């Protein structure tokens, strides 16, 4: 926009002064270009944000939260709630369908931790983390999950819910980096 110190209120012939028309004629174009540029920057930022974040609704009783904020860029750590794609298994298909929704569980063990089991009780570095049931709610036998040193890039995940389906069972096992969708932050 350009400004002038001259300010004739009305042109001698009662029309709009030429300098006024020329000056304001540039303003809408400049405003449109500026607004368009700002909108492009905002949409690019929102696109990146949407790619890295999501709002998820929890339908499972194994977590006490019904809404979670997913951050795909956060690095998971012990105690974090992660969301992951469960590994395919016949047991999973029978209980959750051919295309189950992502699972959300707490990280109880990280790479290098020692997982042991005694009488269906799981320990991480000697601390009790979970008790495994012998059978599913439909009476199917539940094989125990892996024990030993958690491999690099993998996690032992669980939940306090007695019916949680997690690393204490072979059908889930370690959850490794390729299955992890991100870290979940409880909202409600």
Coordinates of N, CA and C in Angstrom, one line a residue:
X1 N 0.8 -1.2 0.0 CA 0.0 0.0 0.0 C 0.9 1.2 0.0
X2 N 0.5 2.3 -0.7 CA 1.2 3.5 -0.7 C 0.3 4.6 -0.1
X3 N 0.9 5.6 0.6 CA 0.2 6.6 1.2 C 0.7 8.0 0.7
X4 N -0.2 8.9 0.7 CA 0.1 10.3 0.2 C -0.3 11.3 1.3
X5 N 0.4 12.4 1.4 CA 0.0 13.4 2.3 C -1.1 14.2 1.8
X6 N -1.3 14.2 0.5 CA -2.4 15.0 -0.1 C -3.6 14.2 0.1
X7 N -4.7 14.9 0.5 CA -5.9 14.2 0.8 C -7.1 15.0 0.3
X8 N -7.3 15.1 -1.0 CA -8.5 15.9 -1.4 C -9.7 15.0 -1.1
X9 N -10.7 15.5 -0.4 CA -11.9 14.8 0.0 C -12.7 14.4 -1.2
X10 N -12.8 15.3 -2.2 CA -13.6 15.0 -3.3 C -12.8 15.7 -4.5
X11 N -12.8 15.0 -5.6 CA -12.2 15.5 -6.8 C -13.1 16.7 -7.3
X12 N -12.5 17.6 -8.1 CA -13.3 18.8 -8.5 C -14.6 18.4 -9.2
X13 N -14.6 17.3 -9.9 CA -15.9 17.0 -10.6 C -16.7 16.0 -9.8
X14 N -16.5 15.9 -8.5 CA -17.3 15.0 -7.6 C -17.0 13.5 -7.8
X15 N -16.0 13.2 -8.5 CA -15.6 11.8 -8.7 C -14.5 11.4 -7.7
X16 N -14.2 10.1 -7.7 CA -13.1 9.7 -6.8 C -11.8 10.1 -7.4
X17 N -10.9 10.6 -6.6 CA -9.6 11.1 -7.2 C -8.8 9.9 -7.8
X18 N -8.1 10.1 -8.9 CA -7.4 9.1 -9.6 C -6.3 8.4 -8.7
X19 N -5.6 9.3 -7.9 CA -4.5 8.7 -7.0 C -5.1 7.8 -6.0
X20 N -6.4 8.1 -5.5 CA -7.0 7.3 -4.5 C -7.4 5.9 -5.1
X21 N -7.9 5.9 -6.3 CA -8.3 4.7 -7.0 C -7.1 3.8 -7.2
X22 N -6.0 4.4 -7.7 CA -4.8 3.7 -8.0 C -4.3 3.1 -6.7
X23 N -4.3 3.8 -5.6 CA -3.7 3.3 -4.3 C -4.5 2.2 -3.8
X24 N -5.9 2.4 -3.7 CA -6.7 1.3 -3.2 C -6.8 0.1 -4.1
X25 N -6.6 0.3 -5.4 CA -6.7 -0.8 -6.3 C -5.6 -1.8 -6.0
X26 N -4.5 -1.4 -5.5 CA -3.4 -2.3 -5.1 C -3.7 -3.0 -3.8
X27 N -4.4 -2.4 -2.9 CA -4.6 -3.0 -1.6 C -5.3 -4.3 -1.7
X28 N -6.4 -4.5 -2.4 CA -7.1 -5.8 -2.4 C -6.2 -6.9 -2.9
X29 N -5.4 -6.6 -3.9 CA -4.5 -7.6 -4.5 C -3.4 -8.0 -3.4
X30 N -2.9 -7.0 -2.7 CA -1.9 -7.2 -1.7 C -2.5 -8.0 -0.6
X31 N -3.7 -7.7 -0.2 CA -4.3 -8.4 0.9 C -4.6 -9.8 0.5
X32 N -5.1 -10.0 -0.7 CA -5.3 -11.4 -1.2 C -4.1 -12.2 -1.3
X33 N -3.0 -11.6 -1.8 CA -1.7 -12.3 -1.9 C -1.2 -12.7 -0.5
X34 N -1.3 -11.7 0.4 CA -0.9 -12.0 1.8 C -1.7 -13.1 2.5
X35 N -3.0 -13.0 2.3 CA -3.9 -13.9 2.9 C -3.7 -15.3 2.3
X36 N -3.5 -15.4 1.0 CA -3.3 -16.6 0.3 C -2.0 -17.3 0.8
X37 N -0.9 -16.5 1.0 CA 0.3 -17.0 1.5 C 0.2 -17.5 2.9
X38 N -0.5 -16.7 3.7 CA -0.7 -17.2 5.1 C -1.5 -18.4 5.2
X39 N -2.6 -18.6 4.3 CA -3.4 -19.8 4.3 C -2.5 -21.0 3.9
X40 N -1.7 -20.8 2.9 CA -0.8 -21.9 2.4 C 0.1 -22.4 3.5
X41 N 0.7 -21.4 4.3 CA 1.6 -21.8 5.4 C 0.8 -22.5 6.5
X42 N -0.4 -22.0 6.8 CA -1.3 -22.6 7.8 C -1.7 -24.0 7.4
X43 N -2.1 -24.2 6.2 CA -2.5 -25.6 5.7 C -1.3 -26.5 5.7
X44 N -0.1 -26.1 5.3 CA 1.0 -26.9 5.4 C 1.3 -27.4 6.8
X45 N 1.3 -26.4 7.7 CA 1.5 -26.7 9.1 C 0.5 -27.7 9.7
X46 N -0.8 -27.5 9.3 CA -1.9 -28.4 9.8 C -1.7 -29.7 9.2
X47 N -1.3 -29.8 7.9 CA -1.1 -31.1 7.3 C 0.0 -31.9 8.0
X48 N 1.1 -31.2 8.3 CA 2.1 -31.9 9.1 C 1.7 -32.3 10.5
X49 N 0.9 -31.5 11.1 CA 0.4 -31.8 12.4 C -0.5 -33.0 12.4
X50 N -1.4 -33.0 11.4 CA -2.4 -34.1 11.2 C -1.7 -35.4 10.9
X51 N -0.6 -35.3 10.2 CA 0.1 -36.5 9.8 C 0.8 -37.2 11.0
X52 N 1.2 -36.3 12.0 CA 1.9 -36.8 13.2 C 1.0 -37.0 14.4
X53 N -0.3 -36.6 14.4 CA -1.1 -36.7 15.6 C -2.5 -37.2 15.2
X54 N -3.2 -37.7 16.1 CA -4.6 -38.2 15.9 C -5.3 -38.3 17.2
X55 N -6.6 -38.1 17.2 CA -7.5 -38.3 18.3 C -8.1 -39.7 18.2
X56 N -8.0 -40.6 19.2 CA -8.5 -41.9 19.1 C -9.5 -42.1 20.2
X57 N -10.5 -42.9 19.9 CA -11.5 -43.2 20.9 C -11.3 -44.7 21.3
X58 N -11.2 -45.0 22.6 CA -11.0 -46.3 23.1 C -12.3 -47.0 23.4
X59 N -12.5 -48.2 22.8 CA -13.7 -48.9 23.0 C -13.4 -50.1 23.9
X60 N -12.2 -50.3 24.3 CA -11.8 -51.5 25.1 C -11.9 -51.2 26.6
X61 N -12.4 -52.1 27.4 CA -12.4 -51.9 28.9 C -11.0 -52.1 29.5
X62 N -10.0 -52.5 28.8 CA -8.7 -52.8 29.4 C -8.0 -51.5 29.7
X63 N -8.4 -50.4 29.2 CA -7.8 -49.1 29.6 C -8.9 -48.2 30.2
X64 N -8.5 -47.4 31.3 CA -9.5 -46.6 31.9 C -9.9 -45.3 31.2
X65 N -9.3 -45.1 30.0 CA -9.5 -43.8 29.3 C -10.3 -44.1 28.1
X66 N -11.2 -43.1 27.7 CA -12.0 -43.4 26.5 C -11.5 -42.5 25.3
X67 N -10.7 -41.5 25.6 CA -10.1 -40.7 24.5 C -8.6 -40.5 24.7
X68 N -7.9 -40.7 23.6 CA -6.4 -40.7 23.7 C -5.9 -39.8 22.5
X69 N -4.9 -39.0 22.8 CA -4.2 -38.2 21.8 C -3.0 -39.0 21.4
X70 N -2.9 -39.3 20.1 CA -1.8 -40.1 19.6 C -0.7 -39.2 19.0
X71 N 0.5 -39.3 19.5 CA 1.7 -38.6 19.0 C 2.6 -39.6 18.3
X72 N 2.6 -39.5 17.0 CA 3.5 -40.5 16.2 C 4.9 -40.2 16.3
X73 N 5.3 -39.0 16.7 CA 6.7 -38.5 16.7 C 7.4 -38.8 18.1
X74 N 6.6 -39.1 19.1 CA 7.2 -39.3 20.5 C 7.9 -40.6 20.5
X75 N 9.0 -40.6 21.2 CA 9.8 -41.8 21.4 C 9.2 -42.6 22.7
X76 N 8.8 -43.8 22.5 CA 8.2 -44.5 23.6 C 9.2 -44.8 24.7
X77 N 8.8 -44.7 26.0 CA 9.6 -45.0 27.1 C 8.8 -45.8 28.2
X78 N 9.5 -46.4 29.1 CA 8.9 -47.2 30.2 C 7.8 -46.3 30.8
X79 N 6.6 -47.0 31.0 CA 5.5 -46.3 31.6 C 4.6 -45.6 30.6
X80 N 5.0 -45.4 29.4 CA 4.2 -44.7 28.4 C 3.1 -45.6 28.0
X81 N 2.0 -45.0 27.5 CA 0.9 -45.8 26.9 C 1.2 -45.7 25.4
X82 N 1.3 -46.9 24.7 CA 1.6 -46.9 23.3 C 0.4 -47.5 22.6
X83 N 0.2 -47.1 21.4 CA -0.8 -47.7 20.5 C -0.1 -48.5 19.4
X84 N -0.5 -49.7 19.1 CA 0.2 -50.5 18.2 C -0.8 -51.4 17.4
X85 N -0.3 -51.9 16.2 CA -1.1 -52.8 15.5 C -0.7 -54.2 16.0
X86 N -1.7 -55.0 16.5 CA -1.4 -56.3 17.1 C -0.9 -57.3 16.0
X87 N -0.1 -58.2 16.4 CA 0.3 -59.2 15.4 C -0.9 -60.1 15.0
X88 N -0.9 -60.6 13.8 CA -2.0 -61.5 13.4 C -1.8 -62.9 14.0
X89 N -3.0 -63.4 14.4 CA -3.0 -64.8 15.0 C -4.4 -65.2 14.9
X90 N -4.6 -66.5 14.9 CA -6.0 -67.1 14.9 C -6.8 -66.6 16.1
X91 N -6.1 -66.6 17.2 CA -6.8 -66.2 18.5 C -7.3 -64.8 18.4
X92 N -6.4 -63.9 17.8 CA -6.8 -62.5 17.7 C -8.0 -62.4 16.7
X93 N -7.9 -63.1 15.6 CA -9.0 -63.0 14.7 C -10.3 -63.5 15.3
X94 N -10.3 -64.6 16.0 CA -11.5 -65.1 16.7 C -12.1 -64.1 17.7
X95 N -11.3 -63.4 18.4 CA -11.8 -62.4 19.4 C -12.0 -61.0 18.9
X96 N -11.2 -60.6 17.9 CA -11.3 -59.2 17.5 C -11.6 -58.9 16.1
X97 N -11.7 -60.0 15.3 CA -12.0 -59.9 13.9 C -10.7 -59.9 13.0
X98 N -10.9 -59.9 11.7 CA -9.8 -60.0 10.8 C -9.0 -58.7 10.7
X99 N -9.6 -57.6 11.0 CA -8.9 -56.3 11.0 C -9.2 -55.6 12.3
X100 N -8.5 -56.0 13.4 CA -8.7 -55.4 14.7 C -8.2 -53.9 14.7
X101 N -8.8 -53.2 15.6 CA -8.4 -51.8 15.8 C -7.1 -51.8 16.5
X102 N -6.3 -50.7 16.5 CA -5.1 -50.7 17.3 C -5.3 -51.0 18.8
X103 N -4.3 -51.6 19.4 CA -4.3 -51.8 20.8 C -3.6 -50.7 21.5
X104 N -4.0 -50.4 22.7 CA -3.3 -49.5 23.6 C -2.9 -50.1 24.9
X105 N -1.6 -50.1 25.2 CA -1.1 -50.8 26.4 C 0.1 -49.9 27.0
X106 N 0.4 -50.2 28.3 CA 1.5 -49.5 28.9 C 2.8 -50.3 28.7
X107 N 3.9 -49.6 28.6 CA 5.2 -50.2 28.4 C 5.7 -50.6 29.8
X108 N 5.8 -51.9 30.1 CA 6.3 -52.3 31.4 C 7.8 -52.7 31.3
X109 N 8.2 -53.1 30.1 CA 9.6 -53.4 29.9 C 10.1 -52.9 28.6
X110 N 11.4 -52.5 28.6 CA 12.1 -51.9 27.4 C 13.3 -52.8 27.1
X111 N 13.9 -52.5 25.9 CA 15.0 -53.3 25.5 C 16.1 -53.4 26.6
X112 N 16.6 -54.7 26.8 CA 17.6 -54.9 27.8 C 17.0 -55.4 29.1
X113 N 15.7 -55.1 29.4 CA 15.1 -55.6 30.6 C 14.9 -57.1 30.6
X114 N 14.9 -57.8 31.8 CA 14.8 -59.2 31.9 C 13.3 -59.5 32.3
X115 N 12.7 -60.3 31.4 CA 11.3 -60.7 31.7 C 11.3 -62.2 32.1
X116 N 10.7 -62.5 33.3 CA 10.7 -63.9 33.7 C 9.2 -64.2 34.1
X117 N 8.9 -65.5 34.2 CA 7.6 -65.9 34.5 C 7.7 -67.1 35.5
X118 N 6.8 -67.1 36.5 CA 6.7 -68.2 37.4 C 5.2 -68.3 37.8
X119 N 4.7 -69.5 37.6 CA 3.3 -69.8 37.9 C 2.3 -68.8 37.3
X120 N 2.6 -68.4 36.0 CA 1.8 -67.5 35.2 C 1.9 -66.1 35.7
X121 N 2.8 -65.8 36.6 CA 3.0 -64.4 37.0 C 4.3 -63.9 36.3
X122 N 4.1 -62.7 35.6 CA 5.2 -62.1 34.9 C 5.9 -61.1 35.7
X123 N 7.3 -61.1 35.6 CA 8.1 -60.1 36.3 C 9.0 -59.4 35.2
X124 N 9.2 -58.1 35.4 CA 10.2 -57.4 34.6 C 11.2 -56.9 35.6
X125 N 12.5 -57.3 35.4 CA 13.6 -57.0 36.3 C 13.2 -57.3 37.7
X126 N 12.5 -58.4 38.0 CA 12.2 -58.9 39.3 C 10.9 -58.3 39.9
X127 N 10.3 -57.3 39.3 CA 9.1 -56.7 39.8 C 7.9 -57.3 39.1
X128 N 6.9 -57.7 39.9 CA 5.6 -58.3 39.3 C 4.9 -57.2 38.4
X129 N 4.6 -57.6 37.2 CA 3.8 -56.7 36.3 C 2.5 -57.2 35.8
X130 N 2.3 -58.6 35.8 CA 1.1 -59.1 35.3 C 0.9 -60.6 35.7
X131 N -0.4 -61.0 35.7 CA -0.7 -62.4 35.9 C -1.5 -62.8 34.7
X132 N -1.0 -63.9 34.1 CA -1.6 -64.5 32.9 C -2.7 -65.5 33.2
X133 N -3.9 -65.3 32.6 CA -5.0 -66.3 32.7 C -4.7 -67.5 31.9
X134 N -5.2 -68.7 32.4 CA -4.9 -69.9 31.6 C -5.8 -70.0 30.4
X135 N -6.9 -69.4 30.3 CA -7.9 -69.5 29.2 C -8.5 -68.1 28.9
X136 N -9.0 -68.0 27.6 CA -9.7 -66.8 27.2 C -11.1 -66.8 27.8
X137 N -11.8 -65.8 27.6 CA -13.2 -65.7 28.1 C -14.1 -66.7 27.4
X138 N -13.6 -67.3 26.3 CA -14.4 -68.3 25.6 C -13.8 -69.7 25.9
X139 N -12.9 -69.8 26.8 CA -12.4 -71.1 27.2 C -11.2 -71.6 26.4
X140 N -10.7 -70.8 25.5 CA -9.5 -71.2 24.7 C -8.2 -71.1 25.5
X141 N -7.3 -72.1 25.5 CA -6.1 -72.0 26.2 C -5.3 -70.8 25.7
X142 N -4.6 -70.2 26.7 CA -3.8 -69.0 26.3 C -2.3 -69.4 26.6
X143 N -1.5 -69.4 25.5 CA -0.1 -69.7 25.7 C 0.6 -68.5 26.2
X144 N 1.6 -68.8 27.1 CA 2.3 -67.7 27.7 C 3.3 -67.0 26.7
X145 N 3.4 -65.7 27.0 CA 4.3 -64.9 26.1 C 5.8 -65.1 26.4
X146 N 6.6 -64.4 25.7 CA 8.0 -64.6 25.7 C 8.7 -64.2 27.0
X147 N 9.7 -64.8 27.4 CA 10.5 -64.4 28.5 C 12.0 -64.2 28.0
X148 N 12.8 -63.7 28.9 CA 14.2 -63.4 28.5 C 14.5 -62.0 28.5
X149 N 15.6 -61.6 27.8 CA 16.0 -60.2 27.6 C 15.2 -59.6 26.5
X150 N 14.5 -58.5 26.7 CA 13.8 -57.8 25.7 C 14.7 -57.3 24.6
X151 N 14.5 -57.7 23.3 CA 15.3 -57.3 22.2 C 15.3 -55.8 22.0
X152 N 16.3 -55.3 21.3 CA 16.4 -53.9 20.9 C 15.2 -53.5 20.1
X153 N 14.6 -52.4 20.4 CA 13.5 -51.9 19.6 C 12.2 -52.5 20.0
X154 N 12.1 -53.3 21.0 CA 10.9 -54.0 21.4 C 10.5 -53.6 22.8
X155 N 9.3 -54.0 23.2 CA 8.7 -53.6 24.5 C 7.9 -54.8 25.0
X156 N 7.8 -54.9 26.3 CA 6.9 -55.8 27.0 C 5.7 -54.9 27.4
X157 N 4.5 -55.1 26.9 CA 3.4 -54.2 27.2 C 2.3 -54.9 27.9
X158 N 1.6 -54.2 28.7 CA 0.5 -54.8 29.5 C -0.5 -53.8 30.0
X159 N -1.4 -54.3 30.8 CA -2.5 -53.5 31.4 C -2.8 -54.0 32.7
X160 N -3.3 -53.2 33.6 CA -3.7 -53.7 34.9 C -5.0 -54.5 34.8
X161 N -5.8 -54.4 33.7 CA -7.0 -55.1 33.6 C -6.8 -56.6 33.6
X162 N -7.6 -57.4 34.3 CA -7.3 -58.8 34.4 C -7.6 -59.5 33.0
X163 N -8.4 -58.9 32.2 CA -8.6 -59.5 30.9 C -7.9 -58.9 29.7
X164 N -6.9 -58.1 30.1 CA -6.1 -57.5 29.0 C -5.4 -58.5 28.2
X165 N -5.3 -58.2 26.9 CA -4.6 -59.1 25.9 C -3.3 -58.4 25.5
X166 N -2.2 -58.9 26.1 CA -1.0 -58.1 25.9 C 0.2 -59.1 25.9
X167 N 1.4 -58.6 26.2 CA 2.7 -59.3 26.1 C 2.7 -60.6 27.0
X168 N 1.9 -60.7 27.9 CA 1.9 -61.9 28.8 C 1.4 -63.1 28.0
X169 N 0.9 -62.9 26.8 CA 0.4 -64.0 26.0 C 1.1 -64.1 24.7
X170 N 1.4 -65.3 24.2 CA 2.2 -65.6 23.0 C 1.6 -64.9 21.8
X171 N 0.3 -64.8 21.7 CA -0.4 -64.3 20.5 C -0.1 -62.8 20.4
X172 N 0.4 -62.1 21.4 CA 0.8 -60.7 21.3 C 2.4 -60.6 21.4
X173 N 3.0 -61.2 22.4 CA 4.4 -61.2 22.6 C 5.0 -59.8 22.7
X174 N 6.3 -59.7 22.3 CA 7.0 -58.4 22.3 C 6.3 -57.6 21.3
X175 N 6.2 -56.3 21.6 CA 5.8 -55.3 20.6 C 7.0 -54.6 20.1
X176 N 7.3 -54.7 18.9 CA 8.6 -54.1 18.3 C 8.2 -52.8 17.5
X177 N 9.2 -52.0 17.3 CA 9.1 -50.7 16.7 C 8.2 -50.6 15.5
X178 N 8.3 -51.6 14.6 CA 7.5 -51.6 13.4 C 6.0 -51.6 13.6
X179 N 5.5 -52.1 14.7 CA 4.1 -52.2 15.0 C 3.6 -51.0 15.8
X180 N 4.5 -50.2 16.4 CA 4.1 -49.1 17.2 C 3.6 -47.9 16.4
X181 N 2.4 -47.5 16.7 CA 1.8 -46.3 15.9 C 2.2 -45.0 16.6
X182 N 2.5 -45.0 17.9 CA 2.9 -43.8 18.6 C 2.5 -43.9 20.1
X183 N 2.8 -42.8 20.8 CA 2.6 -42.7 22.2 C 1.2 -42.1 22.4
X184 N 0.4 -42.6 23.2 CA -0.9 -42.1 23.5 C -0.9 -41.3 24.8
X185 N -1.6 -40.2 24.8 CA -1.7 -39.3 26.0 C -3.2 -39.3 26.3
X186 N -3.6 -39.8 27.5 CA -5.0 -39.8 27.9 C -5.6 -38.4 27.9
X187 N -6.8 -38.2 27.4 CA -7.5 -37.0 27.4 C -8.6 -37.1 28.4
X188 N -9.4 -38.1 28.2 CA -10.6 -38.3 29.1 C -10.7 -39.7 29.4

